[in-house]
Amino acid sequence: MVWTRSQRWIRAVWPLAQQSAAAVVAWLIAVRVAGHADPFFAPIAAVVGLNATLGQRGSNAVRLVSGVVIGVLVGEVAVWLAGGGVRTLAVATFTAILLARVVDGARIVLAQAAVSVILVVVLVHPERGGDRMVDAVIGAAVALAFSQVLFTPEPLRLLRRAEAAVLSSLADGLRMTGDAVEHGDQQRAMAATVKLRSVRDDLTALGTARSASDRITRHGLAWRRRAALVVAERAGADHLDLLAGSCLMLTRTATAVDGPERARLAAVIRHLAGAMDEVAENPGGQDTRQNMAEDGVELAMWLVEHGARVSAQSALAAAQGSVRMVAADVMVFAGADPGLVFTDPIPARPDE
């Protein structure tokens, strides 16, 4: 899945547009429906509520309201007891942050409690404390409507985008490995190893996407009935870290092979890279996953045919064992039964 510059730009700007629209909607509701004169808390709450990674915006909005309520209540009580001033500001801010930490230690709760109490004490309008809390609730409600109803993120798209990044990086690393094996170039071998080690960053992003997809499925109204699809996709994504480890092992063993077998081994490795590239372009496509699984079966059959001719103690045997493991992990990610893949000498195709 290759993103053009314009697509990346749109992807970055879209959440900002949502925040801007939410701020306007919250302001209009607070002014025209609630009748508040200067409802600055409403647009602030809407923007901050949406200012989180996908999958966390709903809980972000709820935490924001709790922080605002704590800050406003503490500020109103402080102004009522002691009036304005620096001492009131110091004591009220400390008290609000302390209470926020007791209620919920999340940073957004602490920050919103502090900001809210500061605004209340500095502006000194105790009679408008109730309006401020209503404005905060309006803003949070708008944020929830945007994140959970109008613009619910698609957990499958999140997962597949992260899967595509992992598969693309693995394909690049294996392609570099194939070049290193074919030419017997240790510098290229080292570069391939470094490339595959860097896949851990993509795997971290995949882990974040898995967690986000789980939260979206549990809390998003539109995805609760389709949770089975997300669970199945997440199961495949869980296997990518094993595939990454197998690819790294293949690079280490294959680059140790010497002699005329290098060319054939390099071709096999490039074949694996091509299969991963194909799925990375369309990770949700059943046809591409089917082709990927079939490639794994063909490689397994090739190993059965040629493995018996190789000494068990040779570097080539170790490399072939690594190819076998990569092929097996590829088939599992594509949907094959792990129990069959890791026990049968020639695994069955997923549709057989």
Tab-separated table of C-alpha atoms in Angstrom:
chain	number	residue	atom	x	y	z
A	1	MET	CA	0.000	0.000	0.000
A	2	VAL	CA	1.936	3.008	-1.313
A	3	TRP	CA	0.742	6.416	-0.161
A	4	THR	CA	1.223	9.388	-2.500
A	5	ARG	CA	2.239	12.761	-1.123
A	6	SER	CA	-1.272	14.153	-1.586
A	7	GLN	CA	-2.810	11.160	0.221
A	8	ARG	CA	-0.422	11.591	3.141
A	9	TRP	CA	-1.252	15.293	3.252
A	10	ILE	CA	-4.993	14.611	3.278
A	11	ARG	CA	-4.543	11.976	5.971
A	12	ALA	CA	-2.685	14.509	8.147
A	13	VAL	CA	-5.118	17.384	7.561
A	14	TRP	CA	-8.372	15.439	7.976
A	15	PRO	CA	-8.227	15.204	11.808
A	16	LEU	CA	-7.435	18.929	11.974
A	17	ALA	CA	-10.494	19.699	9.870
A	18	GLN	CA	-12.618	17.588	12.218
A	19	GLN	CA	-11.310	19.489	15.247
A	20	SER	CA	-12.031	22.846	13.599
A	21	ALA	CA	-15.557	21.817	12.658
A	22	ALA	CA	-16.197	20.434	16.144
A	23	ALA	CA	-15.084	23.722	17.719
A	24	VAL	CA	-17.526	25.688	15.565
A	25	VAL	CA	-20.407	23.295	16.259
A	26	ALA	CA	-19.768	23.360	20.016
A	27	TRP	CA	-19.634	27.155	20.016
A	28	LEU	CA	-22.906	27.455	18.083
A	29	ILE	CA	-24.707	25.010	20.377
A	30	ALA	CA	-23.489	26.816	23.489
A	31	VAL	CA	-24.499	30.233	22.122
A	32	ARG	CA	-27.743	29.491	20.307
A	33	VAL	CA	-29.121	26.586	22.325
A	34	ALA	CA	-27.695	27.100	25.818
A	35	GLY	CA	-27.763	30.902	25.494
A	36	HIS	CA	-24.272	31.488	26.909
A	37	ALA	CA	-22.535	34.749	26.051
A	38	ASP	CA	-18.874	33.685	25.880
A	39	PRO	CA	-18.778	29.886	25.960
A	40	PHE	CA	-15.041	29.489	25.419
A	41	PHE	CA	-15.003	26.179	27.295
A	42	ALA	CA	-17.241	24.548	24.669
A	43	PRO	CA	-14.923	24.823	21.632
A	44	ILE	CA	-11.866	24.162	23.806
A	45	ALA	CA	-13.403	20.952	25.113
A	46	ALA	CA	-14.368	19.855	21.602
A	47	VAL	CA	-10.867	20.413	20.216
A	48	VAL	CA	-9.045	18.831	23.142
A	49	GLY	CA	-11.453	15.895	23.180
A	50	LEU	CA	-10.517	15.088	19.578
A	51	ASN	CA	-6.823	15.767	20.116
A	52	ALA	CA	-5.844	12.128	20.590
A	53	THR	CA	-4.811	9.180	18.495
A	54	LEU	CA	-7.526	7.180	16.779
A	55	GLY	CA	-9.206	4.801	19.163
A	56	GLN	CA	-8.638	7.063	22.187
A	57	ARG	CA	-10.721	10.098	21.321
A	58	GLY	CA	-13.880	8.904	23.065
A	59	SER	CA	-12.159	8.242	26.382
A	60	ASN	CA	-10.237	11.489	25.875
A	61	ALA	CA	-13.497	13.442	25.786
A	62	VAL	CA	-14.798	11.797	28.957
A	63	ARG	CA	-11.554	12.463	30.821
A	64	LEU	CA	-11.602	16.055	29.620
A	65	VAL	CA	-15.020	16.633	31.186
A	66	SER	CA	-13.893	15.184	34.507
A	67	GLY	CA	-10.853	17.467	34.515
A	68	VAL	CA	-12.909	20.539	33.662
A	69	VAL	CA	-15.505	19.761	36.335
A	70	ILE	CA	-12.792	19.360	38.979
A	71	GLY	CA	-11.098	22.591	37.948
A	72	VAL	CA	-14.281	24.638	37.782
A	73	LEU	CA	-15.599	23.381	41.121
A	74	VAL	CA	-12.300	23.996	42.916
A	75	GLY	CA	-11.964	27.411	41.291
A	76	GLU	CA	-15.483	28.498	42.178
A	77	VAL	CA	-15.096	27.386	45.792
A	78	ALA	CA	-11.708	29.116	46.066
A	79	VAL	CA	-13.019	32.404	44.643
A	80	TRP	CA	-16.101	32.229	46.874
A	81	LEU	CA	-13.972	31.669	49.995
A	82	ALA	CA	-10.959	33.892	49.334
A	83	GLY	CA	-11.638	35.977	46.250
A	84	GLY	CA	-9.063	36.356	43.506
A	85	GLY	CA	-5.339	36.938	43.779
A	86	VAL	CA	-2.047	35.098	43.562
A	87	ARG	CA	-2.487	33.099	46.766
A	88	THR	CA	-5.896	31.877	45.705
A	89	LEU	CA	-4.492	30.935	42.304
A	90	ALA	CA	-1.627	28.948	43.838
A	91	VAL	CA	-3.731	27.077	46.389
A	92	ALA	CA	-6.607	26.418	43.986
A	93	THR	CA	-4.317	25.147	41.210
A	94	PHE	CA	-2.496	22.794	43.573
A	95	THR	CA	-5.776	21.510	44.998
A	96	ALA	CA	-7.322	20.942	41.571
A	97	ILE	CA	-4.288	19.026	40.279
A	98	LEU	CA	-4.147	16.951	43.452
A	99	LEU	CA	-7.831	16.018	43.198
A	100	ALA	CA	-7.444	15.238	39.505
A	101	ARG	CA	-4.584	12.871	40.271
A	102	VAL	CA	-6.703	11.110	42.884
A	103	VAL	CA	-9.676	10.776	40.521
A	104	ASP	CA	-7.730	9.862	37.371
A	105	GLY	CA	-3.992	10.188	36.868
A	106	ALA	CA	-4.249	10.706	33.098
A	107	ARG	CA	-2.375	13.762	31.854
A	108	ILE	CA	-5.401	15.233	30.129
A	109	VAL	CA	-7.358	15.195	33.409
A	110	LEU	CA	-4.540	16.944	35.253
A	111	ALA	CA	-4.058	19.494	32.476
A	112	GLN	CA	-7.737	20.329	32.094
A	113	ALA	CA	-8.231	20.618	35.841
A	114	ALA	CA	-5.304	23.045	36.020
A	115	VAL	CA	-6.394	25.108	33.002
A	116	SER	CA	-9.990	25.288	34.199
A	117	VAL	CA	-9.161	26.389	37.726
A	118	ILE	CA	-6.730	29.019	36.419
A	119	LEU	CA	-9.333	30.483	34.071
A	120	VAL	CA	-11.963	30.572	36.824
A	121	VAL	CA	-9.683	32.250	39.378
A	122	VAL	CA	-8.177	34.744	36.937
A	123	LEU	CA	-11.461	35.766	35.314
A	124	VAL	CA	-13.328	35.834	38.679
A	125	HIS	CA	-16.915	35.336	37.544
A	126	PRO	CA	-18.262	32.946	40.196
A	127	GLU	CA	-21.824	33.332	39.018
A	128	ARG	CA	-20.929	31.656	35.695
A	129	GLY	CA	-19.425	28.464	37.100
A	130	GLY	CA	-22.426	26.383	36.107
A	131	ASP	CA	-22.288	27.750	32.571
A	132	ARG	CA	-18.645	26.727	32.260
A	133	MET	CA	-19.402	23.148	33.233
A	134	VAL	CA	-22.309	23.024	30.792
A	135	ASP	CA	-20.021	24.378	28.068
A	136	ALA	CA	-17.464	21.682	28.831
A	137	VAL	CA	-20.140	18.999	28.596
A	138	ILE	CA	-21.346	20.448	25.286
A	139	GLY	CA	-17.828	20.402	23.869
A	140	ALA	CA	-17.194	16.860	25.052
A	141	ALA	CA	-20.544	15.703	23.652
A	142	VAL	CA	-19.661	17.180	20.273
A	143	ALA	CA	-16.277	15.450	20.407
A	144	LEU	CA	-17.994	12.141	21.203
A	145	ALA	CA	-20.461	12.628	18.359
A	146	PHE	CA	-17.626	13.302	15.926
A	147	SER	CA	-15.452	10.408	17.100
A	148	GLN	CA	-18.074	7.736	17.805
A	149	VAL	CA	-20.873	8.485	15.327
A	150	LEU	CA	-19.998	10.822	12.467
A	151	PHE	CA	-16.343	10.006	11.813
A	152	THR	CA	-15.747	6.648	13.419
A	153	PRO	CA	-12.320	5.359	12.356
A	154	GLU	CA	-12.241	2.012	10.576
A	155	PRO	CA	-10.303	-0.512	12.674
A	156	LEU	CA	-9.725	-2.790	9.683
A	157	ARG	CA	-8.145	0.053	7.751
A	158	LEU	CA	-5.938	0.933	10.714
A	159	LEU	CA	-4.752	-2.662	11.020
A	160	ARG	CA	-4.175	-3.168	7.315
A	161	ARG	CA	-2.283	0.080	6.956
A	162	ALA	CA	0.065	-1.014	9.749
A	163	GLU	CA	0.323	-4.518	8.283
A	164	ALA	CA	1.232	-3.057	4.904
A	165	ALA	CA	4.057	-1.038	6.452
A	166	VAL	CA	5.489	-4.149	8.143
A	167	LEU	CA	5.203	-6.304	5.021
A	168	SER	CA	6.741	-3.615	2.822
A	169	SER	CA	9.725	-3.271	5.158
A	170	LEU	CA	10.160	-7.055	5.304
A	171	ALA	CA	10.021	-7.259	1.515
A	172	ASP	CA	12.701	-4.581	1.217
A	173	GLY	CA	14.900	-6.410	3.700
A	174	LEU	CA	14.515	-9.741	1.909
A	175	ARG	CA	15.210	-8.132	-1.452
A	176	MET	CA	18.426	-6.711	-0.036
A	177	THR	CA	19.193	-10.165	1.368
A	178	GLY	CA	18.719	-11.745	-2.051
A	179	ASP	CA	21.191	-9.296	-3.586
A	180	ALA	CA	23.691	-9.948	-0.801
A	181	VAL	CA	23.401	-13.727	-1.210
A	182	GLU	CA	23.717	-13.640	-4.987
A	183	HIS	CA	26.863	-11.492	-4.938
A	184	GLY	CA	28.352	-12.834	-1.703
A	185	ASP	CA	28.537	-9.243	-0.462
A	186	GLN	CA	28.912	-8.926	3.316
A	187	GLN	CA	28.292	-5.174	3.289
A	188	ARG	CA	24.938	-5.735	1.602
A	189	ALA	CA	24.258	-8.521	4.086
A	190	MET	CA	24.883	-6.139	6.976
A	191	ALA	CA	22.628	-3.509	5.385
A	192	ALA	CA	19.868	-6.113	5.007
A	193	THR	CA	20.250	-7.100	8.661
A	194	VAL	CA	19.997	-3.462	9.752
A	195	LYS	CA	16.911	-3.000	7.584
A	196	LEU	CA	15.146	-6.007	9.078
A	197	ARG	CA	16.059	-4.983	12.606
A	198	SER	CA	14.444	-1.608	11.974
A	199	VAL	CA	11.131	-3.385	11.338
A	200	ARG	CA	10.624	-3.310	15.108
A	201	ASP	CA	9.474	0.321	14.682
A	202	ASP	CA	6.778	-0.801	12.238
A	203	LEU	CA	5.840	-3.608	14.625
A	204	THR	CA	5.459	-1.065	17.429
A	205	ALA	CA	3.102	0.937	15.218
A	206	LEU	CA	1.233	-2.283	14.453
A	207	GLY	CA	0.851	-2.944	18.180
A	208	THR	CA	-0.614	0.535	18.594
A	209	ALA	CA	-3.023	-0.132	15.728
A	210	ARG	CA	-4.072	-3.428	17.320
A	211	SER	CA	-4.865	-1.690	20.613
A	212	ALA	CA	-6.715	1.109	18.834
A	213	SER	CA	-8.766	-1.343	16.778
A	214	ASP	CA	-9.772	-3.150	19.955
A	215	ARG	CA	-10.941	0.085	21.601
A	216	ILE	CA	-12.823	1.179	18.481
A	217	THR	CA	-14.580	-2.173	18.238
A	218	ARG	CA	-15.599	-2.117	21.899
A	219	HIS	CA	-16.727	1.506	22.055
A	220	GLY	CA	-17.672	2.423	18.482
A	221	LEU	CA	-21.350	1.807	17.785
A	222	ALA	CA	-20.794	1.151	14.093
A	223	TRP	CA	-18.271	-1.653	14.633
A	224	ARG	CA	-19.717	-3.713	17.468
A	225	ARG	CA	-21.676	-5.935	15.091
A	226	ARG	CA	-18.608	-6.416	12.883
A	227	ALA	CA	-16.238	-7.264	15.695
A	228	ALA	CA	-15.582	-10.759	14.312
A	229	LEU	CA	-13.919	-9.286	11.216
A	230	VAL	CA	-11.603	-7.180	13.346
A	231	VAL	CA	-10.747	-10.103	15.623
A	232	ALA	CA	-9.833	-12.260	12.614
A	233	GLU	CA	-7.663	-9.531	11.126
A	234	ARG	CA	-5.977	-8.925	14.454
A	235	ALA	CA	-5.140	-12.633	14.727
A	236	GLY	CA	-3.263	-12.440	11.431
A	237	ALA	CA	-1.525	-9.245	12.470
A	238	ASP	CA	-0.361	-10.936	15.663
A	239	HIS	CA	1.718	-13.334	13.557
A	240	LEU	CA	3.699	-10.628	11.777
A	241	ASP	CA	6.199	-10.276	14.611
A	242	LEU	CA	7.029	-13.977	14.197
A	243	LEU	CA	7.357	-13.481	10.451
A	244	ALA	CA	9.753	-10.600	11.076
A	245	GLY	CA	11.897	-12.802	13.313
A	246	SER	CA	11.923	-15.553	10.686
A	247	CYS	CA	13.002	-13.086	7.994
A	248	LEU	CA	15.873	-11.861	10.149
A	249	MET	CA	16.995	-15.438	10.780
A	250	LEU	CA	16.806	-16.133	7.040
A	251	THR	CA	19.097	-13.194	6.358
A	252	ARG	CA	21.634	-14.402	8.910
A	253	THR	CA	21.697	-17.985	7.619
A	254	ALA	CA	21.398	-17.273	3.890
A	255	THR	CA	24.266	-14.796	3.801
A	256	ALA	CA	26.540	-17.494	5.236
A	257	VAL	CA	25.959	-19.765	2.216
A	258	ASP	CA	28.808	-20.037	-0.271
A	259	GLY	CA	29.172	-21.702	-3.640
A	260	PRO	CA	26.936	-22.230	-6.679
A	261	GLU	CA	23.748	-22.635	-4.604
A	262	ARG	CA	23.729	-18.911	-3.853
A	263	ALA	CA	21.964	-17.971	-7.086
A	264	ARG	CA	19.090	-20.415	-6.532
A	265	LEU	CA	18.738	-19.396	-2.882
A	266	ALA	CA	18.730	-15.716	-3.852
A	267	ALA	CA	15.910	-16.380	-6.328
A	268	VAL	CA	13.861	-18.079	-3.602
A	269	ILE	CA	14.385	-15.149	-1.230
A	270	ARG	CA	13.365	-12.642	-3.905
A	271	HIS	CA	10.275	-14.742	-4.552
A	272	LEU	CA	9.314	-14.368	-0.897
A	273	ALA	CA	9.942	-10.625	-1.091
A	274	GLY	CA	7.676	-10.358	-4.122
A	275	ALA	CA	4.883	-12.213	-2.333
A	276	MET	CA	5.095	-9.825	0.620
A	277	ASP	CA	5.149	-6.808	-1.680
A	278	GLU	CA	1.989	-8.005	-3.387
A	279	VAL	CA	0.111	-8.309	-0.100
A	280	ALA	CA	1.488	-4.978	1.145
A	281	GLU	CA	-0.171	-3.302	-1.837
A	282	ASN	CA	-3.556	-4.745	-0.853
A	283	PRO	CA	-3.447	-6.360	2.610
A	284	GLY	CA	-7.211	-6.840	2.712
A	285	GLY	CA	-7.509	-8.580	-0.650
A	286	GLN	CA	-8.440	-12.251	-0.444
A	287	ASP	CA	-6.870	-12.987	-3.824
A	288	THR	CA	-3.529	-11.516	-2.819
A	289	ARG	CA	-3.512	-13.459	0.440
A	290	GLN	CA	-4.435	-16.617	-1.440
A	291	ASN	CA	-1.524	-16.034	-3.814
A	292	MET	CA	0.748	-15.445	-0.840
A	293	ALA	CA	-0.307	-18.727	0.744
A	294	GLU	CA	0.218	-20.572	-2.542
A	295	ASP	CA	3.709	-19.102	-2.823
A	296	GLY	CA	4.429	-20.492	0.628
A	297	VAL	CA	3.196	-23.934	-0.424
A	298	GLU	CA	5.377	-23.872	-3.542
A	299	LEU	CA	8.432	-22.990	-1.484
A	300	ALA	CA	7.660	-25.763	0.977
A	301	MET	CA	7.429	-28.220	-1.910
A	302	TRP	CA	10.724	-26.933	-3.306
A	303	LEU	CA	12.370	-27.535	0.064
A	304	VAL	CA	11.058	-31.091	0.223
A	305	GLU	CA	12.440	-31.707	-3.254
A	306	HIS	CA	15.890	-30.200	-2.674
A	307	GLY	CA	16.382	-30.510	1.070
A	308	ALA	CA	17.299	-34.193	0.999
A	309	ARG	CA	20.306	-33.448	-1.203
A	310	VAL	CA	21.894	-31.111	1.331
A	311	SER	CA	24.071	-32.077	4.274
A	312	ALA	CA	22.251	-31.447	7.527
A	313	GLN	CA	25.319	-29.692	8.957
A	314	SER	CA	25.828	-27.287	6.046
A	315	ALA	CA	25.084	-23.572	5.901
A	316	LEU	CA	22.699	-24.262	3.025
A	317	ALA	CA	20.647	-26.611	5.224
A	318	ALA	CA	20.336	-23.877	7.854
A	319	ALA	CA	19.262	-21.402	5.172
A	320	GLN	CA	16.692	-23.840	3.804
A	321	GLY	CA	15.327	-24.339	7.299
A	322	SER	CA	14.936	-20.570	7.588
A	323	VAL	CA	13.172	-20.444	4.221
A	324	ARG	CA	10.824	-23.140	5.504
A	325	MET	CA	10.025	-21.090	8.600
A	326	VAL	CA	9.414	-17.904	6.599
A	327	ALA	CA	7.169	-19.816	4.185
A	328	ALA	CA	5.208	-21.261	7.112
A	329	ASP	CA	4.777	-17.849	8.762
A	330	VAL	CA	3.679	-16.401	5.420
A	331	MET	CA	0.985	-19.062	5.087
A	332	VAL	CA	-0.262	-18.522	8.635
A	333	PHE	CA	-0.565	-14.779	8.056
A	334	ALA	CA	-2.428	-15.516	4.817
A	335	GLY	CA	-4.968	-17.593	6.729
A	336	ALA	CA	-3.641	-21.152	6.854
A	337	ASP	CA	-4.124	-23.297	9.960
A	338	PRO	CA	-0.952	-23.027	12.108
A	339	GLY	CA	-1.419	-26.579	13.351
A	340	LEU	CA	-1.240	-27.942	9.816
A	341	VAL	CA	1.451	-25.585	8.572
A	342	PHE	CA	3.964	-26.491	11.255
A	343	THR	CA	3.345	-30.245	11.174
A	344	ASP	CA	2.811	-31.251	7.531
A	345	PRO	CA	5.934	-31.567	5.369
A	346	ILE	CA	3.950	-30.077	2.465
A	347	PRO	CA	1.170	-27.903	3.943
A	348	ALA	CA	-2.189	-27.925	2.247
A	349	ARG	CA	-3.418	-24.811	0.521
A	350	PRO	CA	-5.819	-22.760	2.681
A	351	ASP	CA	-8.773	-23.638	0.436
A	352	GLU	CA	-8.096	-27.383	0.393
